[in-house]
Structures are given as structure tokens and as C-alpha cells.
Coordinates of C-alpha atoms and ligand atoms in Angstrom, one line a residue:
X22 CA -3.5 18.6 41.4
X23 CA -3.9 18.4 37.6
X24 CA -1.3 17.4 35.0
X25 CA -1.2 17.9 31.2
X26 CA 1.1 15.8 28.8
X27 CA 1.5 15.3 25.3
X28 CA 0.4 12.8 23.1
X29 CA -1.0 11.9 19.5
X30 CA -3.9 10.5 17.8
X31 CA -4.2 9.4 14.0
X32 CA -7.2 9.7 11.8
X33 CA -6.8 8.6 8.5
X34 CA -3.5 9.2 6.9
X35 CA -2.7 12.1 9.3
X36 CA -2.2 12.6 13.3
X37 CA -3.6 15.4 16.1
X38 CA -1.8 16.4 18.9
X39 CA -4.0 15.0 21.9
X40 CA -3.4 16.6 25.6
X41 CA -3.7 13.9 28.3
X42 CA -4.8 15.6 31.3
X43 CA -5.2 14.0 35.2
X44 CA -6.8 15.2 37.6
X45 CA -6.5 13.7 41.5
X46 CA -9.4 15.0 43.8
X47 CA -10.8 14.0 47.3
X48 CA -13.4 11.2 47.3
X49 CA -14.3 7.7 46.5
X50 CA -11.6 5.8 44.6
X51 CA -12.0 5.7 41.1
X52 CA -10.4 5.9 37.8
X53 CA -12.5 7.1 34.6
X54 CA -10.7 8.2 31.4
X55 CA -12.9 10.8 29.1
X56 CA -12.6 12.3 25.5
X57 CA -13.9 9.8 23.4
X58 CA -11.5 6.9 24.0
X59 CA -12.3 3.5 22.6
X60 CA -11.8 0.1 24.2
X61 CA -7.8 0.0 24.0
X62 CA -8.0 3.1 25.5
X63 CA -10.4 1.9 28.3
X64 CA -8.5 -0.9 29.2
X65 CA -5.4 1.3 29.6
X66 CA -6.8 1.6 32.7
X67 CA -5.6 -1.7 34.4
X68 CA -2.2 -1.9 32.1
X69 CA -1.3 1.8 33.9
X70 CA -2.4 0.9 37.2
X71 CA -0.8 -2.7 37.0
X72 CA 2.8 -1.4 35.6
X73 CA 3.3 1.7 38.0
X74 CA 3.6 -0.8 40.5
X75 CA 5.5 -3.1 39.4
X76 CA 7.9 -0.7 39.0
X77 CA 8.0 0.7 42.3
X78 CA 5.5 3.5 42.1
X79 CA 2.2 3.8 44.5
X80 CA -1.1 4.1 42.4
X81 CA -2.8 7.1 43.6
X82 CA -5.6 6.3 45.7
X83 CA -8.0 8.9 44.9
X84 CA -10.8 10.2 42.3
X85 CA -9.1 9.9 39.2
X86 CA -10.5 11.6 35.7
X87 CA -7.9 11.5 32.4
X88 CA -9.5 14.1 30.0
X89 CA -8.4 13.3 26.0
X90 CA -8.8 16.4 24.4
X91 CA -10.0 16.8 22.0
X92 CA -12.7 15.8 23.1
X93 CA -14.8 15.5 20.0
X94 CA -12.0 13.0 17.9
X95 CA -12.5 9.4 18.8
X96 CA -9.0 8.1 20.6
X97 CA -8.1 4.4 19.4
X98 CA -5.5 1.8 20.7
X99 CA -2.9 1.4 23.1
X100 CA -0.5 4.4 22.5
X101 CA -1.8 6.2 25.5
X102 CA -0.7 3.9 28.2
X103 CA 2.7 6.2 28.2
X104 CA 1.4 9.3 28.9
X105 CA -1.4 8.5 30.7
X106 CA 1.3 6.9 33.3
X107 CA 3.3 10.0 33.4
X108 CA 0.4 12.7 33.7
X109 CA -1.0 10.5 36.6
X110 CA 2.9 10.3 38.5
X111 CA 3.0 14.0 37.5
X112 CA -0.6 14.8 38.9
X113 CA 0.6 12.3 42.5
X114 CA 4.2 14.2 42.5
X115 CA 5.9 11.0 42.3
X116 CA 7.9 12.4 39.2
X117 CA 9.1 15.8 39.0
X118 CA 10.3 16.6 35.3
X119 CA 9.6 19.2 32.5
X120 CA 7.5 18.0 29.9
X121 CA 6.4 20.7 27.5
X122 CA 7.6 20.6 24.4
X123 CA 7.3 16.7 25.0
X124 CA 5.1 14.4 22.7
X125 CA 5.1 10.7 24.8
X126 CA 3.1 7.5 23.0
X127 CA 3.8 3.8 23.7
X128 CA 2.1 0.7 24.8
X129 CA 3.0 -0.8 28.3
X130 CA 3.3 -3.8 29.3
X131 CA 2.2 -5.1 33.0
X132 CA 5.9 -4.9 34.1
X133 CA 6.7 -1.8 32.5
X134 CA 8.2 -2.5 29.1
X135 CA 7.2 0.0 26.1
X136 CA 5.8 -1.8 23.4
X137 CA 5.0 -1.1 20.2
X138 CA 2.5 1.0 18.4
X139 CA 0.8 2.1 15.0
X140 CA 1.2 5.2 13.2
X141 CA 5.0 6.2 14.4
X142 CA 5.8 8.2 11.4
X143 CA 2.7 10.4 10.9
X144 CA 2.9 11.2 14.5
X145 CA 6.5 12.4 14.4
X146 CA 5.6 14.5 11.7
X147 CA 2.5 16.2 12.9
X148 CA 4.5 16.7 16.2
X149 CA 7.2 18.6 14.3
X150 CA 4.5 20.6 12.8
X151 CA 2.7 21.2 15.8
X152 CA 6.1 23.2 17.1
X153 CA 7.4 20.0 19.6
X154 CA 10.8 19.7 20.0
X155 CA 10.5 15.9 21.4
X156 CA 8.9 12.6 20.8
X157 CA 9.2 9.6 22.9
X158 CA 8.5 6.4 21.5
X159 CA 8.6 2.5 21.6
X160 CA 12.1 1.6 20.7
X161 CA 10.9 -0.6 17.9
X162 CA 9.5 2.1 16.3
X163 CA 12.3 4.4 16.5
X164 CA 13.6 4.2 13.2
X165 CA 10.4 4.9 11.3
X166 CA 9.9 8.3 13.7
X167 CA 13.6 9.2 13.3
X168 CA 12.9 10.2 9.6
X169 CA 11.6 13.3 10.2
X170 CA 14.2 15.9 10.3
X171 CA 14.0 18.8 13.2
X172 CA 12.7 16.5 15.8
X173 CA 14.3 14.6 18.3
X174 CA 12.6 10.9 18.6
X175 CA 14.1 9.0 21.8
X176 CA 13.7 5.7 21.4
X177 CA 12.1 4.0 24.8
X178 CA 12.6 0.3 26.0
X179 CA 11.1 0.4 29.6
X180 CA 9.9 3.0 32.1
X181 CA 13.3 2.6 34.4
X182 CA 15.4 4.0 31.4
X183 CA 12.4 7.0 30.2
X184 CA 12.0 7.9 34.3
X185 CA 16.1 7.8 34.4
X186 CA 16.1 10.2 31.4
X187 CA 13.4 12.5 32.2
X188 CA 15.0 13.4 35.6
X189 CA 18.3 13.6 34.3
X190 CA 20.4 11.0 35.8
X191 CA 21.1 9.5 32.5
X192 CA 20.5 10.6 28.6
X193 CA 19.0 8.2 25.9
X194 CA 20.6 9.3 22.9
X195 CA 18.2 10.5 19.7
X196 CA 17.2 7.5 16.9
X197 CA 18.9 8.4 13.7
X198 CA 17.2 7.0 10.7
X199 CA 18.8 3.8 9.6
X200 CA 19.9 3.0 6.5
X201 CA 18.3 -0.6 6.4
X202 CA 15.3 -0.8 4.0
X203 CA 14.3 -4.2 4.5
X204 CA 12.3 -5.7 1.6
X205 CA 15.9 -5.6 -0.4
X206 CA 18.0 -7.3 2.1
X207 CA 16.9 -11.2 0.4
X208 CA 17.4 -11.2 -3.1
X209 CA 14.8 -10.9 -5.6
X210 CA 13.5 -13.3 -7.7
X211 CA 14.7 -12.6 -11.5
X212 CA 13.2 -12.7 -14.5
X213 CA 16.3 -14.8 -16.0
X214 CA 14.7 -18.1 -15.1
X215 CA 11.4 -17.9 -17.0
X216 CA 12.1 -19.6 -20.4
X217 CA 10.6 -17.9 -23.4
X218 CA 7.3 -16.4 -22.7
X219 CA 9.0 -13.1 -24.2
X220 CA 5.3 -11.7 -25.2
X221 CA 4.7 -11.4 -21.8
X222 CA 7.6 -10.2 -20.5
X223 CA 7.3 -7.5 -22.7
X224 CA 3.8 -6.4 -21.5
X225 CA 4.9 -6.6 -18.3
X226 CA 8.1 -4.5 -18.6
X227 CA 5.5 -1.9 -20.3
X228 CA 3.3 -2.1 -17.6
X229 CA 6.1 -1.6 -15.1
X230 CA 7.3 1.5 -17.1
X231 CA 3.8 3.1 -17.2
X232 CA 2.0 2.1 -14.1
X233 CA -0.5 0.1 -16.1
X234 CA -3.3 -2.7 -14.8
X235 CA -2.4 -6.3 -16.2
X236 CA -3.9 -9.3 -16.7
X237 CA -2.1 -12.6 -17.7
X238 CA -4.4 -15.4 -18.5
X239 CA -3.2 -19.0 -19.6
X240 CA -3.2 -22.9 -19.2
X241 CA -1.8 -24.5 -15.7
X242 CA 1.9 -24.0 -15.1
X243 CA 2.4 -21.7 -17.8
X244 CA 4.6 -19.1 -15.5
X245 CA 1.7 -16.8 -14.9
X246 CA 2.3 -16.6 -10.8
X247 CA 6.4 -17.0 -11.9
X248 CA 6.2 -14.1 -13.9
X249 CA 3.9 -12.1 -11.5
X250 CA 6.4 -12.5 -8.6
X251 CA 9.2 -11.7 -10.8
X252 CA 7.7 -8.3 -11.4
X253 CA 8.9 -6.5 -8.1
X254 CA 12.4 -6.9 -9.8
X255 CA 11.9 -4.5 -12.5
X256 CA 9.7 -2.2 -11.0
X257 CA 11.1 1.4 -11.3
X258 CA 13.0 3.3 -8.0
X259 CA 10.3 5.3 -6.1
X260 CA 11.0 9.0 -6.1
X261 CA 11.1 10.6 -2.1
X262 CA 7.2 11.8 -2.3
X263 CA 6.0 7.9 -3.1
X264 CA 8.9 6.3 -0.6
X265 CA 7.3 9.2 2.5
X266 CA 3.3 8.1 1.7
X267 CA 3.9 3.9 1.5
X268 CA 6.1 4.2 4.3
X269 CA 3.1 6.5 6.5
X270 CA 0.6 3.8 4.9
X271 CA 2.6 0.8 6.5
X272 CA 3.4 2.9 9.8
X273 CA -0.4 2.8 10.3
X274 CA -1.1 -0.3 9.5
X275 CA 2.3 -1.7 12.1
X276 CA 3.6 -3.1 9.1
X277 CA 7.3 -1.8 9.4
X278 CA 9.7 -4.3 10.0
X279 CA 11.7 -3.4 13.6
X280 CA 14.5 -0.9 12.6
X281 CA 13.5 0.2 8.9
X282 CA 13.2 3.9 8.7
X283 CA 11.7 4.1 5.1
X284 CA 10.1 1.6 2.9
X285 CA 12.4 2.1 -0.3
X286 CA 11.2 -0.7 -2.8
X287 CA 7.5 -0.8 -4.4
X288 CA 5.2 -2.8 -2.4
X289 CA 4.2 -6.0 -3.7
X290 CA 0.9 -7.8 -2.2
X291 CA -0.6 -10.6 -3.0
X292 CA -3.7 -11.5 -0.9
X293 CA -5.1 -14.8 -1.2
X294 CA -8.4 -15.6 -2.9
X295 CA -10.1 -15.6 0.4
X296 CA -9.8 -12.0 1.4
X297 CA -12.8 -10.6 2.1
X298 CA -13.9 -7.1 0.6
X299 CA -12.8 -5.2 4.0
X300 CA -9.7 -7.0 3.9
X301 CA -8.6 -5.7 0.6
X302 CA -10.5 -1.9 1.2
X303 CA -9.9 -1.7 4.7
X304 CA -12.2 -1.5 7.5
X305 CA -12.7 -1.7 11.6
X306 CA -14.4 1.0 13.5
X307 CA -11.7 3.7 12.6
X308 CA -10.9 1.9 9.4
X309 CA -7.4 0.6 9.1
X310 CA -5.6 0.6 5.3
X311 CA -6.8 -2.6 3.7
X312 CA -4.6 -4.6 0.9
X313 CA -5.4 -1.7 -1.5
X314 CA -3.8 1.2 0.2
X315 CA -0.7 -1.3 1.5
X316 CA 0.2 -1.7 -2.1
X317 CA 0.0 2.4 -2.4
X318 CA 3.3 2.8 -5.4
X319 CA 3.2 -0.8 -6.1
X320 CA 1.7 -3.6 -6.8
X321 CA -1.7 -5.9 -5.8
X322 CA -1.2 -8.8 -7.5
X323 CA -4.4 -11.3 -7.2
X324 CA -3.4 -14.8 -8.5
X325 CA -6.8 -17.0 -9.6
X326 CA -9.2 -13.8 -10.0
X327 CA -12.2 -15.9 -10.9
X328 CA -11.8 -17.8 -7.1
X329 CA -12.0 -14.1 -5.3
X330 CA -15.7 -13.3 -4.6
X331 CA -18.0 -11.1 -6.5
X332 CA -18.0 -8.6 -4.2
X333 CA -14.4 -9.0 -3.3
X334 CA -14.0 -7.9 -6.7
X335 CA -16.2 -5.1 -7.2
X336 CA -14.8 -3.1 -3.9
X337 CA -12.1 -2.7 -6.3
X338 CA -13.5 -0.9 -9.4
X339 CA -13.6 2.4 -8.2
X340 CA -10.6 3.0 -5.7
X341 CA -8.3 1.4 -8.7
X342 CA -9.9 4.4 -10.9
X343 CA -9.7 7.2 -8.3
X344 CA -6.0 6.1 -6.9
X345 CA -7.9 6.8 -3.5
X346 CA -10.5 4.5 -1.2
X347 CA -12.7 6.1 1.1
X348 CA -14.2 4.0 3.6
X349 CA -16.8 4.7 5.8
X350 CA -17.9 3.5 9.2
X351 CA -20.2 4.6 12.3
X352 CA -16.8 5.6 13.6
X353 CA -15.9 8.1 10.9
X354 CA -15.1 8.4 7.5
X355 CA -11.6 8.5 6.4
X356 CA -9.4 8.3 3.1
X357 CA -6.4 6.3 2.2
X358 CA -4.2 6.7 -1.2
X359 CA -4.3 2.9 -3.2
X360 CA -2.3 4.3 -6.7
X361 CA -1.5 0.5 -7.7
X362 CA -1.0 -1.2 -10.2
X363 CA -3.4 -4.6 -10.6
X364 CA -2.0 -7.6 -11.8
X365 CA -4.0 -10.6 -11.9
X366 CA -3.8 -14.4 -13.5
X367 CA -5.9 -16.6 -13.9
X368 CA -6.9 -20.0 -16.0
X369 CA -9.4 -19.4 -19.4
X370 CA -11.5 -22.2 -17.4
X371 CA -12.5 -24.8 -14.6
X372 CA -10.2 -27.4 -16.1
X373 CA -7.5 -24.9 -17.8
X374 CA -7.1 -25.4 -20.7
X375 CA -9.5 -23.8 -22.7
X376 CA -7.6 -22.2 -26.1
X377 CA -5.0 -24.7 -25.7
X378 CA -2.9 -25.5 -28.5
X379 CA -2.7 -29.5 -28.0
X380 CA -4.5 -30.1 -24.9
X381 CA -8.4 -30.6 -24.8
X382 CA -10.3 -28.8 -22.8
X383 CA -13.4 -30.9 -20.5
X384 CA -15.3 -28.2 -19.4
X385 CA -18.4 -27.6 -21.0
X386 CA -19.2 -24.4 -22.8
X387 CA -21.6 -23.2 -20.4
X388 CA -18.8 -24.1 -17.8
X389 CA -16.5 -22.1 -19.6
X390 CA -18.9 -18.8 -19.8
X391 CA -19.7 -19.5 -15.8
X392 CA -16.1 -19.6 -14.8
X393 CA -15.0 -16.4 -17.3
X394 CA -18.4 -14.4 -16.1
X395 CA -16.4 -14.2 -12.6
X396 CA -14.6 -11.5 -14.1
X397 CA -17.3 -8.9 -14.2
X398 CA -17.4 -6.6 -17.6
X399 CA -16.3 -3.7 -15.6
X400 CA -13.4 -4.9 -13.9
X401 CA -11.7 -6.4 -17.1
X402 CA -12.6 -3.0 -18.7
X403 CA -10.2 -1.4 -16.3
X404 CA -6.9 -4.2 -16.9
X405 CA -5.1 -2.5 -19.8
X406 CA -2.8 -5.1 -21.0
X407 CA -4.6 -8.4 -21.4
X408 CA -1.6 -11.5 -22.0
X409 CA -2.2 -14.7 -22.9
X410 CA 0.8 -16.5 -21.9
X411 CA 0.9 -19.9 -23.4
X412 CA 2.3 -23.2 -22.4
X413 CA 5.9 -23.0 -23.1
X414 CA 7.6 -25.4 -25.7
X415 CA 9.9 -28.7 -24.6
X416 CA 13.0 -27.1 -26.9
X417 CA 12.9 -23.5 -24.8
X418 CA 12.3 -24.8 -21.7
X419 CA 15.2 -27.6 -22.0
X420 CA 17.7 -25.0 -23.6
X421 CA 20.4 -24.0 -21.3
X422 CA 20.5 -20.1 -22.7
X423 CA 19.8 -17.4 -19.6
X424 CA 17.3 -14.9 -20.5
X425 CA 17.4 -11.5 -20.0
X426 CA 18.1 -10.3 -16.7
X427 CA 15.8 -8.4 -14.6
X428 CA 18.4 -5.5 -14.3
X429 CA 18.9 -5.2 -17.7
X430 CA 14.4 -4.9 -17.8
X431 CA 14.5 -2.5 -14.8
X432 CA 17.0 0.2 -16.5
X433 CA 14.7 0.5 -19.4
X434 CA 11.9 0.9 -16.8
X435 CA 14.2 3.3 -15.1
X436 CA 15.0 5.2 -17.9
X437 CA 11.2 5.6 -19.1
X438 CA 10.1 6.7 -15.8
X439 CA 12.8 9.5 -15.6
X440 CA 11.2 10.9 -18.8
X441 CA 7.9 10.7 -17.0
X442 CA 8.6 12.5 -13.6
X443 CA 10.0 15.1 -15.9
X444 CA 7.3 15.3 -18.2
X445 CA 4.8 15.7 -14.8
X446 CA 6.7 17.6 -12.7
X447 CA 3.9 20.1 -10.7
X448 CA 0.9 18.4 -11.9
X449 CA 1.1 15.3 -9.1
X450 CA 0.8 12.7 -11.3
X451 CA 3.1 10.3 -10.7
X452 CA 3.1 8.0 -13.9
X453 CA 1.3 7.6 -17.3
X454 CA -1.4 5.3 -16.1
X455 CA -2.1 8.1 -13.6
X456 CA -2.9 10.9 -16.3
X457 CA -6.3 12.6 -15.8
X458 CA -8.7 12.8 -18.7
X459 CA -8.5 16.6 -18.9
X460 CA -4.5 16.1 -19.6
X461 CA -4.6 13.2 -21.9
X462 CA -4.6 15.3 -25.1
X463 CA -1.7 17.7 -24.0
X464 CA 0.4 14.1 -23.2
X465 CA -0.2 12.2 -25.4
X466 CA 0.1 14.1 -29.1
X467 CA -0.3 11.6 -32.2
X468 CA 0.4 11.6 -35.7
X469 CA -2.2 11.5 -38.1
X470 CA -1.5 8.2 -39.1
X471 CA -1.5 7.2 -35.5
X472 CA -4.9 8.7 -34.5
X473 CA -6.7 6.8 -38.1
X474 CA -5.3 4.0 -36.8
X475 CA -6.5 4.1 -33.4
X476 CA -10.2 5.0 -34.8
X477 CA -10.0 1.8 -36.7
X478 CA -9.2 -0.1 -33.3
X479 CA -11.7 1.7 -31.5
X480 CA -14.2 0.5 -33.6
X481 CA -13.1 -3.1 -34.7
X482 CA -12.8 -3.7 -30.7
X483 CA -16.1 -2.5 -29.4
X484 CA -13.7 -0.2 -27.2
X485 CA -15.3 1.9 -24.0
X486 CA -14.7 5.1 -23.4
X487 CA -12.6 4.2 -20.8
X488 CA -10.9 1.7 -22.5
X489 CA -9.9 3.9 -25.2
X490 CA -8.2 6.2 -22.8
X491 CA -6.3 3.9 -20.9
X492 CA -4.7 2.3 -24.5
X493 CA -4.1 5.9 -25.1
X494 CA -1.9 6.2 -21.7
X495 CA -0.5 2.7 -22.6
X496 CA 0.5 3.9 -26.3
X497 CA 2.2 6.7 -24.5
X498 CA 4.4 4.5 -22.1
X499 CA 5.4 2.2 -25.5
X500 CA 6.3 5.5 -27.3
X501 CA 8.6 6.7 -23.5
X502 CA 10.0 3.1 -23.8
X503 CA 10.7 3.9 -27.8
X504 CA 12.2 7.2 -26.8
X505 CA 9.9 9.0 -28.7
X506 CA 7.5 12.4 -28.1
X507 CA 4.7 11.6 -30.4
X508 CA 2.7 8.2 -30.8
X509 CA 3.4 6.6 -34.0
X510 CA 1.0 4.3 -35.2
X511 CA 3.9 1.2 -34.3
X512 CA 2.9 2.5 -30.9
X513 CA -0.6 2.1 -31.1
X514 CA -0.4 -1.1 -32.8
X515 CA 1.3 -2.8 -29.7
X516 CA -1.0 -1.3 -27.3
X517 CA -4.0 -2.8 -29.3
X518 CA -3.0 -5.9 -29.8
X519 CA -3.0 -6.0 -25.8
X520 CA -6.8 -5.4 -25.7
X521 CA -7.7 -8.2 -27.9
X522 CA -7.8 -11.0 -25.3
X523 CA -11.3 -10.4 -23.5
X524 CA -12.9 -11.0 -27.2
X525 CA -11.5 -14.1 -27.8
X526 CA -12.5 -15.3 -24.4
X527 CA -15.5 -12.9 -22.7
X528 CA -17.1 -12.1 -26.1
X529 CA -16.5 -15.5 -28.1
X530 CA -19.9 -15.8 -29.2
X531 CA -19.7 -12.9 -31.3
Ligands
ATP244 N1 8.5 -20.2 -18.7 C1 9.0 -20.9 -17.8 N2 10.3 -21.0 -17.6 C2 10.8 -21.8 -16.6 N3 10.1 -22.5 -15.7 C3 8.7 -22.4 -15.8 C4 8.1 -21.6 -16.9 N4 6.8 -21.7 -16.7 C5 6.6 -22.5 -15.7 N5 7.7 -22.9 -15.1 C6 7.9 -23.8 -14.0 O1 6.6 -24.3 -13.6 C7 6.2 -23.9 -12.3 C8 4.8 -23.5 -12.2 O2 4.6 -22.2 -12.8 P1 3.5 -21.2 -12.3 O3 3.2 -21.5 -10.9 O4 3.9 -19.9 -12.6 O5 2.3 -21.6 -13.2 P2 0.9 -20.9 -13.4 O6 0.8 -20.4 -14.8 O7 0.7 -19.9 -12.3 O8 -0.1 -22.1 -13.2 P3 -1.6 -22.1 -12.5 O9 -2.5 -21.7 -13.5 O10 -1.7 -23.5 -12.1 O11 -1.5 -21.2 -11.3 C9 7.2 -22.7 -11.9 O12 7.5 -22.7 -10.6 C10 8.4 -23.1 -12.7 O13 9.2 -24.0 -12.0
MG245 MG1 -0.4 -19.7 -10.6

């Protein structure tokens, strides 16, 4: 007898309906799955076979084949212990139920308990656009599934209460997404406790406003990792598009807290120094979303740059360019979205205190050139606003005045991003650091005096290309911030001034 059940498989960003057929013949006993499926799906095998018994179910004693079609896409993890279990009690006639329309995907446990899984939300919604009606899931995973509207996802704890549902003698009731979102339950840290440094804070609120790349550079216990953490605290409301893709990232990766239906703040990650390149790309044999993509609409924040390797480093360039990494491995190729903005700190040297006002510095200069070289030409290139935040003085740091608070920051942010999403609206970008070169001109219109001084810049500074663009998208977020259309040369003056660091450090010799 065969059986044919529902389930789903996820490549990349998006999911496939898989059908999980069993087949029971005459002959020796045996149990082989097909279709591609990788070790998880292998050792499904014993997890099935163990957890049907234990809850009161006789393992079929027969030939046993489980065909994953289709059979060409490569099947990873444990999601199909749940309907491998049911098309096998199906195939045996132990259950007797109606299952089309049905999607089923869950983990088991060796006494039956539904555990949970990867991928929720990108399932549910590939289901609803594959025409099912139904989606049974872990419970823990309910939440994130229940988002998508026109589906019913039934949240499953153990095979008891799924086997009590499915043959009627009692209903589990629909998720409905919840209204918890998680990250903002714990307060964030606020700006208001970092004394002076209000150069900084400035650049930062730009950068917030506009999406942009930042690097703070400065002595010891200046504030640089303070003022970094502080940053999720002004960084502007995500609009429904940028909450639906960080939320399917994080559903992938099995990053959801238990009962969050949608990840509403920007993402904040700060690997440590010790990441290695797959870490912060992504990898395994279907690649999973590395650092990069988790901190899709928000922010990867790398603390010490110089300590991360070389080629930790370089992975970077070209996914924080393209807003996209695409990794490849024998088992396929796949792409994940990483639009993020970069912030990273760092000391001017071994010891610190290179450039400080009062403090000597002990490293040698050939120290100094080693430790800044780190920092690869390239990769600076692409950090837009380059802050020196300096040792703060005795008289602001003992001063009992509050500084400005991080709501007062984040409705300015607010405010300039609302002019963005309408200035964008239909061209999918999502913020001025994200405009493409072939649109620059139409956004970013100057005044005469703007564009001489600008030329003058470009040419003092040694600027690339590519530098001069991205001071051109970071002129445009001061001028959103000002309220103004057109880029007056006040606006380009501010944005310069935040390209001058990497001379007076990288390029000292000159
Ligand atoms: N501007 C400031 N206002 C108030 N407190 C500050 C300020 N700067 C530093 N501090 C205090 O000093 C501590 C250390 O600051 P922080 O860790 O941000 O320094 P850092 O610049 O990252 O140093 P390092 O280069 O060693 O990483 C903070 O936790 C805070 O208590
Ligand atoms: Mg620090």
C-alpha cells in the first residue's frame, strides 16, 4: 500500500513543496528513504521507528521505501520525521485520516514530542502559495508560521494530541500571530549616558538616517563600543517589506525566540573578532545565513577590526556593495539578502593611543603602519563616515547634565527616513545608502556651488570613484536630515569632513 503526505523543503531564502511517499511491499525487512535526503534525513530513520513505538504504534515489518520528491532537490534536516511517521501509519492502516490539503514538518523526539525546526515562516508561505489550506508545525514555531494570512498553522506539541486531532476526537485550535516582538521587551541602552562625544553622535545619527557604513576610530575607553551599542536605539522603524525578509532570514537560521511572530526592531550583530569568514558569509553544505545576512535591515557591528582576519575581512567587500551574498558549495548555490549597515571601531594602534592629545603613544611607526594595514585599502574605501572619537575631557564627563536622549535622535531618524521611503517608492531601494549608480543623479540634485565644492574635495582627498558616490548618498541623507531637496554646499561640507580620517592615519606619509 502506498501513502503520499505533504511536506516542505527550503533552498535558499525560499521553500518547495516536497511529497513524502511510503511504500510497504512483501520481502526482507528493510527501511531505505530516497530523493536526495542528507544525513538528518537519514537518520530519521531510527527517530521514526523509535517514536511510533513508544507511543503505542507497531513499526511495520516489511520492505519499506520513502520516496522525497522531488527527487532532484537535495532534502536537509530533521523536519521530515513528521510526515515520514504519518505516510508510514497511513501506508500500515494504523491511522485513517484525510490529509490533502495538509502540509506536516516537525522534528520527533524518541518518545514522540514535536520539536523544533528551521525555516517555519518561508514554509508557511510557500504552502499558502502552493494552494494548502493546512500546515502542522512544532508548537514552538507556531507564532512565526501564523503570520501568514489565509493559512491555517496548527501548532503541535506531541503525536497523542496531532493523532487526537487528525481523527477528530479533539481540535487543536489555529496559532494566531502574537503580538510579542522580542528584541524590545528589555530596554535599550540610550544614548543619554555617553558624555560629550557630540561629533560622533552626530555621524552616527546620520548614518542611522541614511543607511550608511561607519567607522569610529579612537584611544582606549573613549566610548567607541558604548556608542556602537547605543545605536540600535535610534535606528529608524522598519517598514512591513524589511520586518517580512529579517524575520524569513532568522526563521532559517532557528533564530526566533519561542513565540515571536515577527522580528520588528533592526537587527544588531556583533560577532566577535574570531569569526571565521563562513561564519560571517555563511556556509555548510546547503549554506545557512552567516552574520551578514542575520543583520539583513540592521546593523553588523565589528568591534576591534584590525583583530578580525584578513580574510575574515575581505568576504565582506563585495556582499556589503551588492546588499546580497551568494555562497556557493558542492551542495548548491544559493543567495541570501545582507543590506546592512557596517559599523566598526577600532584603536589608531597596538598600544592606543596613537594621535592622542596628552598621552604618548609606544608603538613604533612601523608598528603603527602594521597594525592600520589590517584594514585593507578596499574595505575602508567602502566605510563612509570615518569618526575619530577622542578621549573625553574630566569637566564633561563629571558634569551631572543628561544628554540627549535616544528618542529625541530616533524621531529625526524617523522623520528622514519617511522622506526617503517616499522619495523611493517603486524603485526597491530601501534607503539612501542603497541608491544605484544609475539613479544617483536623479536623487541627489546639487547647486552649483555645491557640485564646485565637491570637485575641490574630490580632488584635495584623492577620492575613488566609489568613494565619491557614497559621499554623494551621504550629502543627500544630511540635506533629508536639513529638510532640504537640493544639496547645498553646507551639506557637502559635513559629509567631507567625514572622509578625512583614513589620511591622517592610512596615508600619513603623504
Ligand atoms: N563619553 C562617555 N560618557 C560616559 N561614559 C563613558 C564615555 N566614554 C567611555 N565611558 C565609560 O568607559 C567605559 C568604556 O568605554 P568603551 O568600552 O566604549 O571604550 P572603547 O572606546 O570601546 O575602548 P576600547 O578601545 O578599549 O575598546 C564605558 O563602559 C563607560 O562606562
Ligand atoms: Mg571597545
Amino acid at each position: 500500500m502506498v501513502s503520499q503526505i505533504y511536506s516542505m523543503g527550503l533552498y535558499g531564502m525560499d521553500a518547495f513543496p516536497v511529497e513524502v511517499e511510503a511504500d510497504l511491499s512483501q520481502g526482507l525487512p528493510s527501511f531505505e528513504v530516497v530523493g536526495l535526503p542528507g544525513a538528518a534525513v537519514k537518520e530519521s530513520r531510527d527517530r521514526v521507528r523509535a517514536a511510533m513505538k513508544n507511543c503505542g504504534y507497531e513499526f511495520p515489518v516489511s520492505r519499506i521505501t520513502v520516496n522525497l520528491a522531488p527527487a532532484d532537490q537535495k532534502k536537509e534536516g530533521p523536519l521530515y520525521d513528521l510526515p515520514l511517521l504519518i505516510a508510514l501509519l497511513k501506508a500500515s492502516r494504523q491511522l485513517d485520516c484525510d490529509t490533502d490539503g495538509s502540509v506536516f514538518i516537525g522534528e520527533l523526539s524518541l518518545t514522540g514530542e514535536v520539536r523544533s525546526v528551521r525555516g517555519v515562516l518561508p514554509m508557511a508561505i510557500s504552502a499558502k502559495e502552493h494552494g494548502f489550506g493546512r500546515i502542522f508545525v512544532p508548537r514552538s514555531n507556531a507564532a512565526e508560521g501564523a503570520v501568514v494570512k489565509g493559512l491555517d498553522v496548527f501548532p503541535v506539541g506531541n503525536l497523542q494530541e496531532l493523532f487526537r486531532h487528525l481523527t477528530g476526537a479533539e481540535t487543536i485550535q489555529p496559532a494566531v500571530p502574537s503580538e510579542v516582538s522580542g528584541e524590545t521587551l528589555a530596554p535599550l541602552p540610550d544614548f543619554a549616558d555617553v558624555r560629550g562625544q557630540f561629533q560622533a553622535k552626530r555621524a552616527l545619527e546620520i548614518a542611522a538616517a541614511g543607511g550608511h557604513n561607519v567607522l569610529l576610530i579612537g584611544p582606549p575607553g573613549s566610548g567607541k563600543s558604548m556608542l556602537a551599542k547605543r545605536l540600535p536605539s535610534i535606528l529608524p522603524d522598519m517598514t512591513f517589506e524589511e520586518t517580512m525578509e529579517t524575520t524569513k532570514i532568522h526563521s532559517i537560521a532557528g533564530a526566533i525566540p519561542p513565540g515571536v511572530s515577527l522580528i520588528r526592531t533592526r537587527p544588531f550583530r556583533a560577532p566577535h573578532h574570531t569569526v571565521s569568514p563562513a561564519g560571517l558569509s555563511g556556509g555548510g553544505s546547503i549554506p545557512h545565513p552567516g552574520e551578514i545576512s542575520l543583520a539583513h535591515n540592521g546593523v553588523l557591528f565589528l568591534d576591534e577590526l584590525p583583530e578580525f582576519s584578513r580574510s575574515a575581512m575581505e568576504v565582506l567587500r563585495q556582499p556589503i556593495e551588492n546588499g546580497q551574498v551568494t555562497i556557493s558549495r558542492a551542495g548548491g548555490t544559493v543567495s541570501y539578502p545582507c543590506s546592512v549597515m557596517l559599523v566598526a571601531a577600532m584603536n589608531p594602534c597596538p598600544c592606543g593611543y596613537f594621535g592622542h592629545p596628552t598621552r604618548r603613544c609606544v608603538c613604533s611607526p612601523q608598528a603603527v603602519t602594521r597594525y592600520l594595514s589590517r584594514v585593507s585599502g578596499p574595505l575602508l574605501d567602502r566605510l563612509d563616515l570615518h569618526i575619530e572619537v577622542p578621549p573625553v575631557e574630566f569637566d564633561e564627563l563629571s558634569s551631572g547634565e543628561k544628554a540627549e536622549s535616544s528618542a529625541a535622535v530616533r524621531a529625526r531618524v524617523n522623520a528622514a527616513r519617511t522622506v526617503q521611503n517616499a522619495r523611493f517608492e517603486g524603485t526597491g531601494i530601501t534607503c539612501n545608502a542603497r541608491i544605484t549608480p544609475d539613479r544617483l543623479r536623479d536623487f541627489c540634485p546639487m547647486s552649483e556651488k555645491s557640485l564646485t565644492l565637491l570637485k575641490t574635495a574630490f580632488e584635495r582627498l584623492g577620492l575613488s570613484a566609489r568613494a565619491y558616490d557614497r559621499v554623494l548618498k551621504v550629502c543627500r541623507t544630511i540635506a533629508d536630515l536639513d529638510g532640504c531637496e537640493t544639496i547645498e554646499p553646507r551639506h557637502v561640507a559635513e559629509a567631507v569632513q567625514y572622509r578625512s580620517l583614513d589620511r591622517k592615519y592610512w596615508m600619513k606619509e603623504l
